[in-house]
Coordinates of C-alpha atoms and ligand atoms in Angstrom, one line a residue:
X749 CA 19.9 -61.2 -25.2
X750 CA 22.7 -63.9 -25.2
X751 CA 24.0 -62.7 -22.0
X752 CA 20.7 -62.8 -20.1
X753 CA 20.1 -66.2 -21.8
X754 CA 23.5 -67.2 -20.3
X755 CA 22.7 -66.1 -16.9
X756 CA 19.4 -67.7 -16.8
X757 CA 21.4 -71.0 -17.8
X758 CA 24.1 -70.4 -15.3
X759 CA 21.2 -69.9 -12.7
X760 CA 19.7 -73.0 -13.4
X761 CA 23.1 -75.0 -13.5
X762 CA 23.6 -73.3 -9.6
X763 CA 20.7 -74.6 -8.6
X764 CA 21.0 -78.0 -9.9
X765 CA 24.6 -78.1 -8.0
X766 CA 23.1 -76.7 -4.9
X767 CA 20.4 -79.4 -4.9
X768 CA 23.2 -81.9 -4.8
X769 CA 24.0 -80.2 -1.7
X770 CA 20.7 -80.0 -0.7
X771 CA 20.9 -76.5 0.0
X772 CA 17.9 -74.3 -1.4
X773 CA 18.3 -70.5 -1.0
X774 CA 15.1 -68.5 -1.9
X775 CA 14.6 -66.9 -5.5
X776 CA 15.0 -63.9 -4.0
X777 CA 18.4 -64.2 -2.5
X778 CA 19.4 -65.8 -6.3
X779 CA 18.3 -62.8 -7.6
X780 CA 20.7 -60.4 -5.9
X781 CA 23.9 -62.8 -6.3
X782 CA 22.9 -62.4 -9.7
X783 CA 22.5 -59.1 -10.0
X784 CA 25.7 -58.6 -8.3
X785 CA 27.5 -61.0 -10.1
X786 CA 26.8 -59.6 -13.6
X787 CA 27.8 -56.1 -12.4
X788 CA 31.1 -58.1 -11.7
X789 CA 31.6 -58.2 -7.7
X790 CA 31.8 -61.4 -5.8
X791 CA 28.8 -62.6 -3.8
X792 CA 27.9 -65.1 -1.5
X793 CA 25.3 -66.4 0.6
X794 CA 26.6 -66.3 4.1
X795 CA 27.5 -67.4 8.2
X796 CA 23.9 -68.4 9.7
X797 CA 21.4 -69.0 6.9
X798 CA 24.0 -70.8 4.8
X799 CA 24.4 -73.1 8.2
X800 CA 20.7 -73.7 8.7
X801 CA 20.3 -73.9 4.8
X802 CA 22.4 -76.7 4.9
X803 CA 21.1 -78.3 7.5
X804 CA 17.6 -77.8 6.4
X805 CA 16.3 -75.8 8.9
X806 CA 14.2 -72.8 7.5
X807 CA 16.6 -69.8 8.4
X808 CA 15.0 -66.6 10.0
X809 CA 16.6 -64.4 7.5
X810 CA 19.2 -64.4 4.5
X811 CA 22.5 -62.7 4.5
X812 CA 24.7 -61.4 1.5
X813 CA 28.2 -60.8 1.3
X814 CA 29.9 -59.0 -1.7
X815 CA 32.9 -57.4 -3.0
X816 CA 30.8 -54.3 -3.8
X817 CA 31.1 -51.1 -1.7
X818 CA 28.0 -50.0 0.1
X819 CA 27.8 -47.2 -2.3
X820 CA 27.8 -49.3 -5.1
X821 CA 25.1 -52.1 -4.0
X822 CA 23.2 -49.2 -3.4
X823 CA 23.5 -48.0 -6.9
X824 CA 22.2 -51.4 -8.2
X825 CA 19.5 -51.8 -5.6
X826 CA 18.0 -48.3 -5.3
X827 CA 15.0 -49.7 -3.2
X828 CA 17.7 -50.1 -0.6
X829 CA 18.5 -48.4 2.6
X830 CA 22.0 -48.1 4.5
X831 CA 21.0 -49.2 7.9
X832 CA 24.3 -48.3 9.7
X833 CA 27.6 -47.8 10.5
X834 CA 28.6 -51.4 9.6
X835 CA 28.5 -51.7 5.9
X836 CA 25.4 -53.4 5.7
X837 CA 22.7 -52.4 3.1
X838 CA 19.0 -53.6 3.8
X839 CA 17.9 -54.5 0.1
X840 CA 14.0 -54.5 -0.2
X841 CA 13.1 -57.3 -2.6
X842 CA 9.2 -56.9 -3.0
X843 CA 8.6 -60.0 -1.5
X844 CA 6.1 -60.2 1.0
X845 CA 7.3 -63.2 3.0
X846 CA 9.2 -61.6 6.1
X847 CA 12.4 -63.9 5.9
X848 CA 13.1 -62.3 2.5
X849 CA 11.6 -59.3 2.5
X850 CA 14.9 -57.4 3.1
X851 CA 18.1 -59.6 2.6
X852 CA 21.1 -57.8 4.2
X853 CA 24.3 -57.0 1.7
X854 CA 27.2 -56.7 3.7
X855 CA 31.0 -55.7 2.5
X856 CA 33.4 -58.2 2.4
X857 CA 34.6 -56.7 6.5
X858 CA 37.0 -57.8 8.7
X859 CA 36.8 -56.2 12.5
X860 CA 39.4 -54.9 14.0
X861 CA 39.8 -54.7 17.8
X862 CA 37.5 -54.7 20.3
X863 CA 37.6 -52.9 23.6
X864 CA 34.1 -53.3 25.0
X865 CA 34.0 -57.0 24.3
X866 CA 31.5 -56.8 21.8
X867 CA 31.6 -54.0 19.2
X868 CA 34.4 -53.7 17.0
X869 CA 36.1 -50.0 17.2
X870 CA 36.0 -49.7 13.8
X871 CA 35.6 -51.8 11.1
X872 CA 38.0 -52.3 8.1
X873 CA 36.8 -53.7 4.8
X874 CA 38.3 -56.7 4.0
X875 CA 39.9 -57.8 0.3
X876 CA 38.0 -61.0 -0.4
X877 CA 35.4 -63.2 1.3
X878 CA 38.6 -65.5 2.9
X879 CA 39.6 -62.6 5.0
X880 CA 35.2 -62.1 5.7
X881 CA 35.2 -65.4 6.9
X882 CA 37.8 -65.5 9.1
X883 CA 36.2 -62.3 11.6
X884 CA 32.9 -65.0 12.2
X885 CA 32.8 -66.9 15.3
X886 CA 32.4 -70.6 14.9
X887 CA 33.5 -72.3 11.6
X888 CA 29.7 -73.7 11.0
X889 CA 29.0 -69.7 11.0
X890 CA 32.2 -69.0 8.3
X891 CA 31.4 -70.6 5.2
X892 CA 29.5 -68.6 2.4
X893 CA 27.7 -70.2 -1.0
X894 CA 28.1 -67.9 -4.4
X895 CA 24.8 -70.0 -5.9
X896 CA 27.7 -72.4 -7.4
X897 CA 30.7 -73.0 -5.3
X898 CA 30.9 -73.4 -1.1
X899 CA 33.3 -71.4 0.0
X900 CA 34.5 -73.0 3.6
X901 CA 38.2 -72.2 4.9
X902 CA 37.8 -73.4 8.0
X903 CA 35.6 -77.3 7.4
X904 CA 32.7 -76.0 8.5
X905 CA 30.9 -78.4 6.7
X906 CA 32.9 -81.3 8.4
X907 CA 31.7 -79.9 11.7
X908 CA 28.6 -79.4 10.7
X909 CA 28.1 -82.8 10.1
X910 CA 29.6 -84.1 13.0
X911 CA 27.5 -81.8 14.9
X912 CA 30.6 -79.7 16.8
X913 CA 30.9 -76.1 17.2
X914 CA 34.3 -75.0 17.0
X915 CA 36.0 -71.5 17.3
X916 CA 37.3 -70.4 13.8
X917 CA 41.5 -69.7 14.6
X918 CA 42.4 -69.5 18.3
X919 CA 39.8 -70.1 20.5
X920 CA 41.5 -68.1 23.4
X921 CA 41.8 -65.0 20.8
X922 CA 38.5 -65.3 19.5
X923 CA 36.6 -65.4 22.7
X924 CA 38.9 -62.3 24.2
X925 CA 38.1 -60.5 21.4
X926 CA 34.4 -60.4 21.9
X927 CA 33.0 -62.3 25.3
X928 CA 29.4 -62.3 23.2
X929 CA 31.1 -65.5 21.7
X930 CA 31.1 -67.2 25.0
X931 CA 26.9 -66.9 25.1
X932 CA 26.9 -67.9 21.5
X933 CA 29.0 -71.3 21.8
X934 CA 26.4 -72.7 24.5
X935 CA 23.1 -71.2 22.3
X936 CA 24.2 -72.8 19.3
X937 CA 25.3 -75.9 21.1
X938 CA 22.3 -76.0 22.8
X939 CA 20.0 -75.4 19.6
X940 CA 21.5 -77.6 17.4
X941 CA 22.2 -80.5 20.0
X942 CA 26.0 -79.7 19.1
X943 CA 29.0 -80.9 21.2
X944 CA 31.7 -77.6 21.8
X945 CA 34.7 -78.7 20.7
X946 CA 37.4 -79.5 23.5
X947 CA 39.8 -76.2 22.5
X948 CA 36.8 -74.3 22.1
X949 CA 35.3 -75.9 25.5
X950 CA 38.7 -74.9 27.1
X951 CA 38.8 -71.7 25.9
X952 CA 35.3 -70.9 27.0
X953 CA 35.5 -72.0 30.7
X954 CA 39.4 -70.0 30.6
X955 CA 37.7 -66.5 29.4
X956 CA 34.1 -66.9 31.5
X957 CA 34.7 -64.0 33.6
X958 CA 35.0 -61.6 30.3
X959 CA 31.1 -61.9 30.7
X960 CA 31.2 -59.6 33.2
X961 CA 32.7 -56.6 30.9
X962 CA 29.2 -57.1 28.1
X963 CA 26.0 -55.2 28.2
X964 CA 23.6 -57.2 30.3
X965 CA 21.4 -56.7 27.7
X966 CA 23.2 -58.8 25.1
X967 CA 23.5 -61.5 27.6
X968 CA 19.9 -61.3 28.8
X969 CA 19.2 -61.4 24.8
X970 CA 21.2 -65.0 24.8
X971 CA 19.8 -66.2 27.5
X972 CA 16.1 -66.2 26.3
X973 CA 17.4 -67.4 23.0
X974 CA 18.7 -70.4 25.1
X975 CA 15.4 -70.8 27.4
X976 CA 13.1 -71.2 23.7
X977 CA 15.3 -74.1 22.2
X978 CA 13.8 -77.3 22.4
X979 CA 16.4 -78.1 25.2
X980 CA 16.8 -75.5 27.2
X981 CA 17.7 -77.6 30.0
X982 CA 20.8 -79.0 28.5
X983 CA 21.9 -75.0 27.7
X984 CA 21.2 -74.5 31.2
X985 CA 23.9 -77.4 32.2
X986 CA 26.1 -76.2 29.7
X987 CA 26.3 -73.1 30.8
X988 CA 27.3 -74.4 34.4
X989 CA 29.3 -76.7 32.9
X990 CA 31.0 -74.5 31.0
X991 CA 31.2 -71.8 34.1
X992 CA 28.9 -69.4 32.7
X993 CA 26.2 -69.5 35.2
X994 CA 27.7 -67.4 37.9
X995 CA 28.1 -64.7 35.9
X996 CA 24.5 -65.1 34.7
X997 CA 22.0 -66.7 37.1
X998 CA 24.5 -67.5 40.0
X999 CA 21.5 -68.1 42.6
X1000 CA 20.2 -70.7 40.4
X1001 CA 23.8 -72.8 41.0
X1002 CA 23.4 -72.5 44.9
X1003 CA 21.0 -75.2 44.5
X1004 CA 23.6 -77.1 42.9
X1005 CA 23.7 -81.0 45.2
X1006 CA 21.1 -79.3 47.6
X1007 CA 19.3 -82.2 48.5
X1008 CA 15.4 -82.1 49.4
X1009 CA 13.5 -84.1 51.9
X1010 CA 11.4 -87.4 51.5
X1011 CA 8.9 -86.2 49.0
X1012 CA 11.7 -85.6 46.4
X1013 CA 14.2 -87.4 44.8
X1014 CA 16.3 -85.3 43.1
X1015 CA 18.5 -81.6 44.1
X1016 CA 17.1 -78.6 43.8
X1017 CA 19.2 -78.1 40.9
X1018 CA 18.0 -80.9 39.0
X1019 CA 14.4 -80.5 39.9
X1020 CA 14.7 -76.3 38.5
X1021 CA 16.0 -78.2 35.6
X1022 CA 14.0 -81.2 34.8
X1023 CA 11.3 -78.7 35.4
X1024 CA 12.4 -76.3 32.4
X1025 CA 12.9 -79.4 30.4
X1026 CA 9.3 -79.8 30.4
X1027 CA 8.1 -76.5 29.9
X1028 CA 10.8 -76.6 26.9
X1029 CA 9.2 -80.2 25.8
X1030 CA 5.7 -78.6 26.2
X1031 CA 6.5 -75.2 24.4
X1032 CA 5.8 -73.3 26.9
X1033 CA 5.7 -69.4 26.8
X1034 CA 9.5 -68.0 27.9
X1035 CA 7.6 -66.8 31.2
X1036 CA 6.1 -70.0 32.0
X1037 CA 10.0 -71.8 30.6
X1038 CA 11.7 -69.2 33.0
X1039 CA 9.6 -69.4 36.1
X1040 CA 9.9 -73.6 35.6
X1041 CA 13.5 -72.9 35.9
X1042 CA 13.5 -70.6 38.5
X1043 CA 10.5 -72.0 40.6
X1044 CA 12.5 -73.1 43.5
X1045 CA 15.5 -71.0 43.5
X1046 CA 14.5 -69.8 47.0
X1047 CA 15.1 -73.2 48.6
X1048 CA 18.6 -73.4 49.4
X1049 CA 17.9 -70.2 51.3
X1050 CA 15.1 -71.5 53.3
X1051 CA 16.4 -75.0 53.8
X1052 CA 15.9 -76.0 57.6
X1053 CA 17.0 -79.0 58.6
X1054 CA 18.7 -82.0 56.7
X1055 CA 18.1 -85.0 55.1
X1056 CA 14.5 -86.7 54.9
X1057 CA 12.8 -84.1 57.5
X1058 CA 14.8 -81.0 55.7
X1059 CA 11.6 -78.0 55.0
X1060 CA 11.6 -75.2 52.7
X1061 CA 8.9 -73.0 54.4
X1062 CA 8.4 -69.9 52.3
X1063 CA 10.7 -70.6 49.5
X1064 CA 8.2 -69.7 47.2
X1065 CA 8.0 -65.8 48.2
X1066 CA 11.9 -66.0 49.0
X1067 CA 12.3 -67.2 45.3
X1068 CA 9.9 -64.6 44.0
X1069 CA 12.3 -62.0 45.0
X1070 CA 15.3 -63.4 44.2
X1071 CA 14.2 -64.1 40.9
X1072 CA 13.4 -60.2 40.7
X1073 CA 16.6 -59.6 41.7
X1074 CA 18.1 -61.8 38.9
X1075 CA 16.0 -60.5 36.1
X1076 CA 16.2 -57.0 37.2
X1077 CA 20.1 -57.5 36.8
X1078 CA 19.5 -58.6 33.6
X1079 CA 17.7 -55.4 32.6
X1080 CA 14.9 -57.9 31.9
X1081 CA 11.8 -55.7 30.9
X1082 CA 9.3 -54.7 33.6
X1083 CA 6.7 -56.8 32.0
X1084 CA 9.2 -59.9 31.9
X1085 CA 10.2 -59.2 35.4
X1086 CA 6.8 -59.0 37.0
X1087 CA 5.9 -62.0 35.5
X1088 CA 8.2 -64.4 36.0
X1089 CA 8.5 -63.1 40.0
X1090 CA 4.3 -63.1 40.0
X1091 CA 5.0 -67.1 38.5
X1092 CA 7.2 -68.1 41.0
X1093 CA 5.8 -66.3 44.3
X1094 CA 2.5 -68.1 43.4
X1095 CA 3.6 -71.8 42.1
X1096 CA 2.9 -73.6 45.4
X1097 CA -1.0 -74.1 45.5
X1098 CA -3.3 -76.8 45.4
X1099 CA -3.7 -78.1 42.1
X1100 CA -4.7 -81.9 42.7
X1101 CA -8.0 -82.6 41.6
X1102 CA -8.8 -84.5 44.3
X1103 CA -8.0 -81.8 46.5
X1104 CA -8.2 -78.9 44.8
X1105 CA -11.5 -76.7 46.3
X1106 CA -13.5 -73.9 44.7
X1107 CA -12.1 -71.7 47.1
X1108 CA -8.7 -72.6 46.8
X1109 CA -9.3 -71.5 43.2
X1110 CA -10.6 -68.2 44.0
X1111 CA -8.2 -67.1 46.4
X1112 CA -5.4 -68.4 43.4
X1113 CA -7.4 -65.7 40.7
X1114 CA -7.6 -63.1 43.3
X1115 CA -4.1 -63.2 44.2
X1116 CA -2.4 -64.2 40.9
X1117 CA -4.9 -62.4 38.6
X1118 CA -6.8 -64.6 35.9
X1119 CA -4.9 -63.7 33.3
X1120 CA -2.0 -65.7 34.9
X1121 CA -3.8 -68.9 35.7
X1122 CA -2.5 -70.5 32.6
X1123 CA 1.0 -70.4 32.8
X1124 CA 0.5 -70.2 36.3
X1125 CA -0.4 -74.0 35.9
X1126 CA 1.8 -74.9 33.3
X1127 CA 4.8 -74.1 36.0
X1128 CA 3.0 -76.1 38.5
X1129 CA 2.8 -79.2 35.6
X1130 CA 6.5 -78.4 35.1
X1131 CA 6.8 -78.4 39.1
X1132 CA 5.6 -81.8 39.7
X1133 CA 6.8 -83.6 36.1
X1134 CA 10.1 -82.4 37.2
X1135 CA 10.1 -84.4 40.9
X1136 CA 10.1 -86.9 39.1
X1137 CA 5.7 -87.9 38.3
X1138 CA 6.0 -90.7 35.7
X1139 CA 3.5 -88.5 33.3
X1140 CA 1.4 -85.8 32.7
X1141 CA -2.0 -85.8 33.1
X1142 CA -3.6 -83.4 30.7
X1143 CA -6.9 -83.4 32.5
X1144 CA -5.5 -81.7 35.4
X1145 CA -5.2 -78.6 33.5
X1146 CA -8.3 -79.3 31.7
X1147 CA -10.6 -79.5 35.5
X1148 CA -8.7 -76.8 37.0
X1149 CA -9.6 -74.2 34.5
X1150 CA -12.8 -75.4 34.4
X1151 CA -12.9 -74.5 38.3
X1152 CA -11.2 -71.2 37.3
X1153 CA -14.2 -70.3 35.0
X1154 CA -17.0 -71.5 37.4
X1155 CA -15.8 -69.8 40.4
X1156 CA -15.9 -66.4 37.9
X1157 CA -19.7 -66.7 37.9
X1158 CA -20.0 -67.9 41.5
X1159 CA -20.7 -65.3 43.9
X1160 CA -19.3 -66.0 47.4
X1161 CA -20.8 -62.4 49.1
X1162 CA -24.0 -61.2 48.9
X1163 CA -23.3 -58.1 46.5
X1164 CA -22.3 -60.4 43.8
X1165 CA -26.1 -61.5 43.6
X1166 CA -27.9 -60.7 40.8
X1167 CA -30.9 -59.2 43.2
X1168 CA -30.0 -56.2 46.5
X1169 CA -32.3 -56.0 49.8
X1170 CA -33.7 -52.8 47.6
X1171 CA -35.3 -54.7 45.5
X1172 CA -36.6 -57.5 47.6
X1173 CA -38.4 -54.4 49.3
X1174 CA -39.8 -53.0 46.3
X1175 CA -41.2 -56.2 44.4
X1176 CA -42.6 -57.8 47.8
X1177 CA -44.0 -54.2 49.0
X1178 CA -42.2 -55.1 52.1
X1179 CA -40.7 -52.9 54.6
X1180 CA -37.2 -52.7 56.1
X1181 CA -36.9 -55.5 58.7
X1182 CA -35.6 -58.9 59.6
X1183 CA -37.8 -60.5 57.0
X1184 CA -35.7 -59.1 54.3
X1185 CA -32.3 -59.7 55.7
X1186 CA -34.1 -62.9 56.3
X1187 CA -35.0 -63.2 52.2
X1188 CA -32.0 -62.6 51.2
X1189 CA -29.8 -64.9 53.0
X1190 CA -32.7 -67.4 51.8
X1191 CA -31.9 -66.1 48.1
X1192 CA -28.1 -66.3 48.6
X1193 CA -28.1 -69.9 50.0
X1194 CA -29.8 -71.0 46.9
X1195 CA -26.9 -69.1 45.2
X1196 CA -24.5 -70.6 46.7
X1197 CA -25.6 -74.2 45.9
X1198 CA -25.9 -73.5 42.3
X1199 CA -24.5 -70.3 41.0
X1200 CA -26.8 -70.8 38.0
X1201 CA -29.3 -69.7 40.0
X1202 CA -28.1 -65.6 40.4
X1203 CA -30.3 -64.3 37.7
X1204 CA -33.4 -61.9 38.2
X1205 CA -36.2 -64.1 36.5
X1206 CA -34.9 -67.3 39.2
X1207 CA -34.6 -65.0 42.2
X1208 CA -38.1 -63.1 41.8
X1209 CA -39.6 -66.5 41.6
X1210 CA -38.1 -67.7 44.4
X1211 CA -38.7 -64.6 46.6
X1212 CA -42.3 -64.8 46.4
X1213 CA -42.2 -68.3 47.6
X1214 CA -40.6 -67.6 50.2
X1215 CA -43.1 -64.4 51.2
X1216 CA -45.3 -66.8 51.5
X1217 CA -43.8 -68.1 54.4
X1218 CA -44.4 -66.9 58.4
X1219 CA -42.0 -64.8 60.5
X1220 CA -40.7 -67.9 62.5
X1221 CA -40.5 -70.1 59.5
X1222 CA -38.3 -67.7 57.6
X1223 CA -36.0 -67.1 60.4
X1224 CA -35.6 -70.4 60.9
X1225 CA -34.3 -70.7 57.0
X1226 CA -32.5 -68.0 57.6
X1227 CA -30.3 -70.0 60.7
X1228 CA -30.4 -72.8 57.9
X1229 CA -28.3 -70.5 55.6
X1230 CA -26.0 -68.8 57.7
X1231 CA -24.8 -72.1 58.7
X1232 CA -24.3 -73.2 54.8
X1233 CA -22.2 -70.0 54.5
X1234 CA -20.3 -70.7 57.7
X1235 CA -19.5 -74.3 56.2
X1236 CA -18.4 -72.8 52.9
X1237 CA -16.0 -70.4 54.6
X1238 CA -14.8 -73.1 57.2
X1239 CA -13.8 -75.5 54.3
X1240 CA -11.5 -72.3 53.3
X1241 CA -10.0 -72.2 56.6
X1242 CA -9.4 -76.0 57.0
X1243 CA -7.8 -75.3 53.1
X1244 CA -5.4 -72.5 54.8
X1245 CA -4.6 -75.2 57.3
X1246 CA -3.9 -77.6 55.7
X1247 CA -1.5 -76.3 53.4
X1248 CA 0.5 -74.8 56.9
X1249 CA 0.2 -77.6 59.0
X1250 CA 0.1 -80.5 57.0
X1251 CA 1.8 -80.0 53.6
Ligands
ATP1007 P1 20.9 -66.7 14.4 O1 20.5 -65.7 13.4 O2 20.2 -68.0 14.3 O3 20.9 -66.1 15.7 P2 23.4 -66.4 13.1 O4 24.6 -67.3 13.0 O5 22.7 -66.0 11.9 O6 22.4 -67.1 14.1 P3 23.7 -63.6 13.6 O7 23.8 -62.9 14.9 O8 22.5 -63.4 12.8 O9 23.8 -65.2 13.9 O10 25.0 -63.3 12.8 C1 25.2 -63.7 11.4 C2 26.6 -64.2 11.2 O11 27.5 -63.1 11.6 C3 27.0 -65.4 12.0 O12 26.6 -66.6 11.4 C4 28.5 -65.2 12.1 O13 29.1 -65.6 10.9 C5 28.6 -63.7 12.2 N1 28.6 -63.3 13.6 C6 27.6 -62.8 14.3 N2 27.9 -62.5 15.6 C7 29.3 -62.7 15.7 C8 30.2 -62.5 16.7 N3 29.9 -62.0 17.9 N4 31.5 -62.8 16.4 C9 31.9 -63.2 15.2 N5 31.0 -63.4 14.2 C10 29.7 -63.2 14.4
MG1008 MG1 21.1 -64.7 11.6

């Protein structure tokens, strides 16, 4: 009775010293450093959600490290599982809030070599949570919280609050040991709007090439992580800065102080960028984020000529491919892949309102597919905020969709109508002959000028109008409609045209 009183008060004290800190860890994750503690082992709150607990960012998960064996944490949580090889035990805590539903309880470890650059060969348990923290990356990752006490060898705390990622021990070491560090320094950089640390900065652009010797996957992985921060485009910098890119995305550097021609002010490199900083700014889907980004990568390819006059004809299906290519190096899923390459090959169409046509639109949906239009458009909003457009217009996207849905409903041949030459036939008690072809182009014309017209009710009406008319008469409005439908398919050719001739 005493004792649990005396925990309950030793609970509270922790949590008045933590709110000093301003750190708040979830009851549940109080819980099992409690539970752990009065069995006697050491436990700590640890690396990432200690970081973004202390700088009061909501972490995704909650990680435990202890003194106690993964036998014997299993022992006092028996709704636990052993997940794998590492020493980590998932502990199930009831709760039915996903971030705490299972908080991972780790032995103390400390890895031990590395040969593929990314798994240890084995792991070694390690004596106390010192020797722990020493095996984690950056020193804002290596500190660890008991409820009462921070425990933080290396100042993390110091760099956390002058906002610097720094490599815990030798940099050189550290990143040699596992290259996934070299992915790692630019994503957290990049997410928390941290500086690298010169040593660390060095160390990174000295080891780049170790990227090559990681699973794609992990660096694919990375990579998105980078793409969904807030500013993706400053990771994107980074990692050229930091020589990254060409073992990544090394197409996306050839456009690197490529300029463009009169309509542009900025290189193709900044534009792919400025681009992806406004899909980021936007919260964009990672397609529509990735395909900002990569949206041009086929220009310095198709560059022809220089300066003010320079073109880019067909950059758009070049960069298509190539960013296939890129992704499909990657080991980017299909789905991922197709998109992004479907996002690209189609960004270049007509999406000014004041020149934007209904049949522009339909040709877009029929190649691009309507599910696409969205971030089809988002790209091309990223496309032009990106040249350099003081600001958005919202409507844009607003009218085009609008034009998206209308043409839907619109038929543009004659089988989309809601009425066939069968039926003319039958409800006139008319024979086959020029006076129903002559009907029906009669019907479609009215169609055509307002597509809520194309139900039965309007179109039986209007039918036997018309069969009131003469031979002569109806041929005549027949001539009448063939040459609407002529205009309406001319006004799609002059489209074609102009986006070859005088774009
Ligand atoms: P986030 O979960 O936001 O991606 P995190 O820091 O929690 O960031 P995790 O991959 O979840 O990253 O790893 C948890 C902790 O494990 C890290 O904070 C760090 O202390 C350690 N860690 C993870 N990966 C490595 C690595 N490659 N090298 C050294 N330590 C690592
Ligand atoms: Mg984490």
């Amino acid at each position: 009775m005493g004792e649990t009183h005396n925990n309950e008060a030793l609970r509270r004290e922790s949590q008045d010293a933590m709110k000093e800190e301003n750190i708040k860890f979830p009851e549940e994750a109080h819980q099992i450093l409690g539970k752990l503690g009065d069995a006697g082992f050491e436990a700590f709150v640890v690396g990432g959600c200690l970081r973004d607990a202390m700088l009061g960012r909501p972490p995704k998960d909650w990680d435990v490290t202890t003194s106690a064996s993964p036998e014997e944490i299993q022992k006092l949580f028996p709704d636990s599982f052993y997940e794998n090889q590492f020493g980590t035990v998932g502990v199930k805590t009831g709760s039915k809030d996903p971030g705490v539903a299972v908080i991972e309880v780790t032995t103390f470890r400390s890895d031990l070599g590395y040969s593929d650059k990314r798994h240890p060969d084995r792991i070694e348990f390690a004596k106390n949570i010192e020797e722990d923290l020493a095996r984690r990356d950056f020193t804002i990752n290596a500190m660890a919280h008991d409820g009462t006490r921070l425990v933080d060898p290396f100042a993390g705390a110091k760099d956390l609050e002058d906002k610097v990622i720094r490599a815990v021990g030798e940099p050189n070491k550290r990143f040699s040991e596992d290259a996934l560090r070299l992915m790692r320094a630019v994503r957290f950089a990049t997410d928390l709007g941290f500086d690298i640390e010169e040593r660390t900065q060095a160390a990174v652009r000295e080891h780049a090439g170790l990227l090559e010797m990681i699973a794609k996957e992990r660096i694919a992985d990375e990579l998105k992580k980078i793409i969904m921060t807030d500013h993706a485009d400053r990771g994107i910098e980074l990692l050229r800065k930091q020589e990254l890119l060409r073992y990544i995305l090394p197409e996306l550097g050839e456009g690197f102080g490529v300029g463009q021609n009169r309509h542009h002010i900025y290189t193709v490199w900044e534009h792919n960028v400025l681009a992806l900083k406004y899909a980021a700014e936007q919260k964009y889907s990672f397609h529509a984020r990735l395909a900002s980004l990569l949206h041009d990568v086929g220009k310095p390819r198709t560059k022809q000529g220089d300066g003010p006059d320079s073109t880019f004809y067909g950059h758009e299906a070049v960069g298509g491919n190539m960013a296939a290519q890129m992704l499909t190096r990657l080991r980017f899923s299909k789905d991922d892949i197709e998109k992004v390459a479907l996002l690209v090959r189609n960004h270049m169409f007509q999406s000014d309102p004041d020149k934007v046509t209904p049949a522009g639109v339909r040709r877009l949906v029929a190649r691009a597919g309507q599910e696409n239009i969205t971030e089809l458009l988002q790209v091309r909003e990223a496309d032009r905020i990106g040249s350099g457009v003081p600001k958005a217009r919202p409507y844009r996207l607003r009218y085009f969709m609008f034009l998206v849905e209308k043409v839907q409903t619109e038929p543009t041949s004659r089988k989309q109508m809601a009425i066939n030459g069968d039926e003319v036939m039958e409800i006139l008690d008319i024979k086959p002959g020029p006076r129903v072809g002559a009907i029906i182009d009669a019907l479609f014309e009215e169609v055509l000028d307002d597509p809520s017209r194309n139900t039965k009710e309007y179109l039986i009406n209007k039918m036997q109008e018309l069969n009131k008319f003469s031979d002569e008469e109806l041929s005549e409005l027949r001539r009448k409609a063939q040459e609407k439908y002529r205009a309406v398919l001319e006004e799609e050719e002059a489209e074609i045209k102009a986006k070859y001739y005088v774009r």
